[in-house]
XYZ file of C-alpha atoms in Angstrom:
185
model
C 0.997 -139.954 22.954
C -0.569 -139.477 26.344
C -0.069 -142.049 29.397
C -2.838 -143.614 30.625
C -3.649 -142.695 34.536
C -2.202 -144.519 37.029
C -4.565 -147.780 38.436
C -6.740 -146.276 41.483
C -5.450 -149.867 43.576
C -2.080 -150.413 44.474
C -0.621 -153.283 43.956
C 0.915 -155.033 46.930
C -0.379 -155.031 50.302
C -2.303 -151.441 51.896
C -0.121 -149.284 54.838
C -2.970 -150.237 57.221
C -2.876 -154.549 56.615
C 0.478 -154.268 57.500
C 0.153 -152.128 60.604
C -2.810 -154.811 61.719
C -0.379 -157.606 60.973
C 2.860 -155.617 62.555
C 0.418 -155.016 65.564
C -0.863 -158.541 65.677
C 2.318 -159.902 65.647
C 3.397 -157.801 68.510
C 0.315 -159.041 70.727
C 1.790 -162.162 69.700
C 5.312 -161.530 71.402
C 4.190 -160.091 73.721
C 1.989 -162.806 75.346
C 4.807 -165.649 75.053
C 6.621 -165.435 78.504
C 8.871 -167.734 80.449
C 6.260 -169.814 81.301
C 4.930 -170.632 77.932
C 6.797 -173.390 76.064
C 7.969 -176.514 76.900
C 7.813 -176.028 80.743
C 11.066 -175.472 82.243
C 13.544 -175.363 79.629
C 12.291 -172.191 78.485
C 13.118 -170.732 81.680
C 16.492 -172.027 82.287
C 17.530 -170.570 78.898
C 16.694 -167.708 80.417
C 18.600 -167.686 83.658
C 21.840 -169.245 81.962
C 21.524 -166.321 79.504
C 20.745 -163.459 82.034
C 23.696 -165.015 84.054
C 25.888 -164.641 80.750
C 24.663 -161.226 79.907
C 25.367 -160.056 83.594
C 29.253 -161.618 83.525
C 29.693 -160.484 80.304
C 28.611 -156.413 81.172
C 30.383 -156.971 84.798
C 33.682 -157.735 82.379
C 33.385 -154.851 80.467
C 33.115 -152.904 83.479
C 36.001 -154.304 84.706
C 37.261 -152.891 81.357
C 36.385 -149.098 81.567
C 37.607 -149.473 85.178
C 40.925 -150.650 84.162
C 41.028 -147.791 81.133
C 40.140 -145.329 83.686
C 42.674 -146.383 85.830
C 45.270 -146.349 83.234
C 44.423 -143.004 81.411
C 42.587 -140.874 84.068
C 42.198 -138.119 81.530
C 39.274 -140.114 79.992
C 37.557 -140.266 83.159
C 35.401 -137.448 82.230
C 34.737 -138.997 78.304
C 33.881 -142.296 79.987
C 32.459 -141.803 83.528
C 28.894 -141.858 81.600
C 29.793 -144.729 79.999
C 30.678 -146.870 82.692
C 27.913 -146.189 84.690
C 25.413 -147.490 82.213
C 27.412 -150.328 81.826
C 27.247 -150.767 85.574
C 23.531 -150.362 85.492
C 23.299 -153.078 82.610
C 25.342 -155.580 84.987
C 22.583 -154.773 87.827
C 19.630 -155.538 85.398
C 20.922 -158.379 84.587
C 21.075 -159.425 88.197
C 24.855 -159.399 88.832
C 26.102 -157.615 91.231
C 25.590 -153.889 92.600
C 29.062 -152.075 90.871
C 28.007 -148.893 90.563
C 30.427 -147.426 92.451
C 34.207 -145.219 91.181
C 36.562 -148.133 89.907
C 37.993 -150.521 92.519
C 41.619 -149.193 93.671
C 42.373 -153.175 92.925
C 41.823 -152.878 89.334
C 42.898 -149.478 88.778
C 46.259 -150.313 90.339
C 46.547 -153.627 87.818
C 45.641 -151.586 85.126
C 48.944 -150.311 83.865
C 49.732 -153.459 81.735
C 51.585 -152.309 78.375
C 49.625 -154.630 76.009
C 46.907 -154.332 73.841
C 43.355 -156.155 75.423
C 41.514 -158.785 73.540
C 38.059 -157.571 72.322
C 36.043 -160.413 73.737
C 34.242 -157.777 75.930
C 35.055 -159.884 79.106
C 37.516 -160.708 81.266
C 38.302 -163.513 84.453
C 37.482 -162.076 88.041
C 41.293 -162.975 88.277
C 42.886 -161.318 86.102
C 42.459 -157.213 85.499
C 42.013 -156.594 81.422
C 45.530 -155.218 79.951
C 45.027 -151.630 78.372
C 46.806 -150.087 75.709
C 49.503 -147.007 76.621
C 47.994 -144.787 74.419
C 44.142 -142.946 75.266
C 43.452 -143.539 71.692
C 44.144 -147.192 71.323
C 42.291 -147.445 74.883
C 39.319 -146.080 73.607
C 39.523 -148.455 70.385
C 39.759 -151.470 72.715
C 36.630 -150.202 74.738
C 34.687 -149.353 71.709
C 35.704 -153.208 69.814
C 34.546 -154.645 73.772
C 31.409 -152.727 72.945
C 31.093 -153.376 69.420
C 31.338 -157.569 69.785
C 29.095 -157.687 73.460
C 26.572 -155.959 71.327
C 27.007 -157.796 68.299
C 26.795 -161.563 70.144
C 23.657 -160.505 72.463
C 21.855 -159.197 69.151
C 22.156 -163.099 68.284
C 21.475 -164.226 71.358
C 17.706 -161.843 71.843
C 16.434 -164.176 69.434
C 16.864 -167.238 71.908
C 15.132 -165.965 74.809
C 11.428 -165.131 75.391
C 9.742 -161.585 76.232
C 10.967 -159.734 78.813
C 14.334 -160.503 78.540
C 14.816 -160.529 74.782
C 13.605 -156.747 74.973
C 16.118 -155.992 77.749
C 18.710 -157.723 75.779
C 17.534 -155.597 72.588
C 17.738 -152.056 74.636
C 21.148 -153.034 76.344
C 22.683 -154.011 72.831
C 21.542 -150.723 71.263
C 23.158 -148.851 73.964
C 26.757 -150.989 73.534
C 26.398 -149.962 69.725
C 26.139 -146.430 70.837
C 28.474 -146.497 73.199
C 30.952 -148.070 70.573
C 29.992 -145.120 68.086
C 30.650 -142.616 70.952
C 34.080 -144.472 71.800
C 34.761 -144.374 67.865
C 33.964 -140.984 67.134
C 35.701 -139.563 69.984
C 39.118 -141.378 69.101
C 38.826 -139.247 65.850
């Protein structure tokens, strides 16, 4: 017994009603800004956030900086690294450290204990860093791993501009926690 042909109609929505509405949902985004909202609120959400993102990247600098001070044979593995990590604390307006790692925290950095992976660390205090390059490198990639994890939540708090920046500089701490991963292999 034959089949009979397939219906000529689809069921279900058509590719090109969903690219309008993906599209039109994008104009959407993209037209909300600070300013839109409930005045000012909107905007200090912003700037406590931004100020949170830029601590939190200027710890995990202080992280690789302590690493490299600890295990200079990584320096090559994690040079690249720490510089976009550096350039992630400078677009979130924190400070310029773009620079080698301070000879303050690569001096503290021969602690014996394993880090926490919180991803930051006080201005006080340098981060501890494990003896071993290997367990190093799985500290810095958990860091990297739970930054990028709690500023995926927190994109979806802040308007425009900023949740994209937050969205790109997440993706890159997921890489750069695959990179860390893979390499400890």
């Amino acid at each position: 017994m034959p089949y009979p042909p397939p219906p000529r109609t689809p069921s279900g929505p058509r590719r090109r009603s969903l690219l309008a509405s993906a599209a039109g949902a994008a104009l959407l985004m993209g037209c909300s800004g600070p300013d839109s909202g409930d005045g000012g609120g909107s905007s200090s959400v912003s700037a406590r956030t931004r100020a949170r993102a830029a601590g939190d990247s200027a710890g995990l600098l202080s992280r690789y900086d302590a690493v490299l001070g600890a295990h200079p044979a990584l320096a090559g593995r994690l040079r690249p690294l720490r510089t976009e990590v550096a350039a992630h604390v400078k677009a979130f307006g924190g400070g310029t450290a773009t620079g080698s790692p301070s000879p303050k925290a690569s001096s503290n950095a021969t602690s014996k204990t394993s880090a926490p992976a919180s991803g930051t660390a006080s201005p006080s205090s340098a981060p501890t860093v494990p003896t071993t390059a290997k367990d190093a490198l799985a500290s810095l990639a958990s860091a990297e791993r739970a930054l990028a994890d709690r500023r995926a939540k927190d994109l979806l708090e802040v308007p425009g501009e900023l949740a994209r920046l937050m969205a790109s500089v997440a993706a890159a701490g997921a890489a750069h926690a695959y990179l860390l991963t893979e390499g400890a292999r």
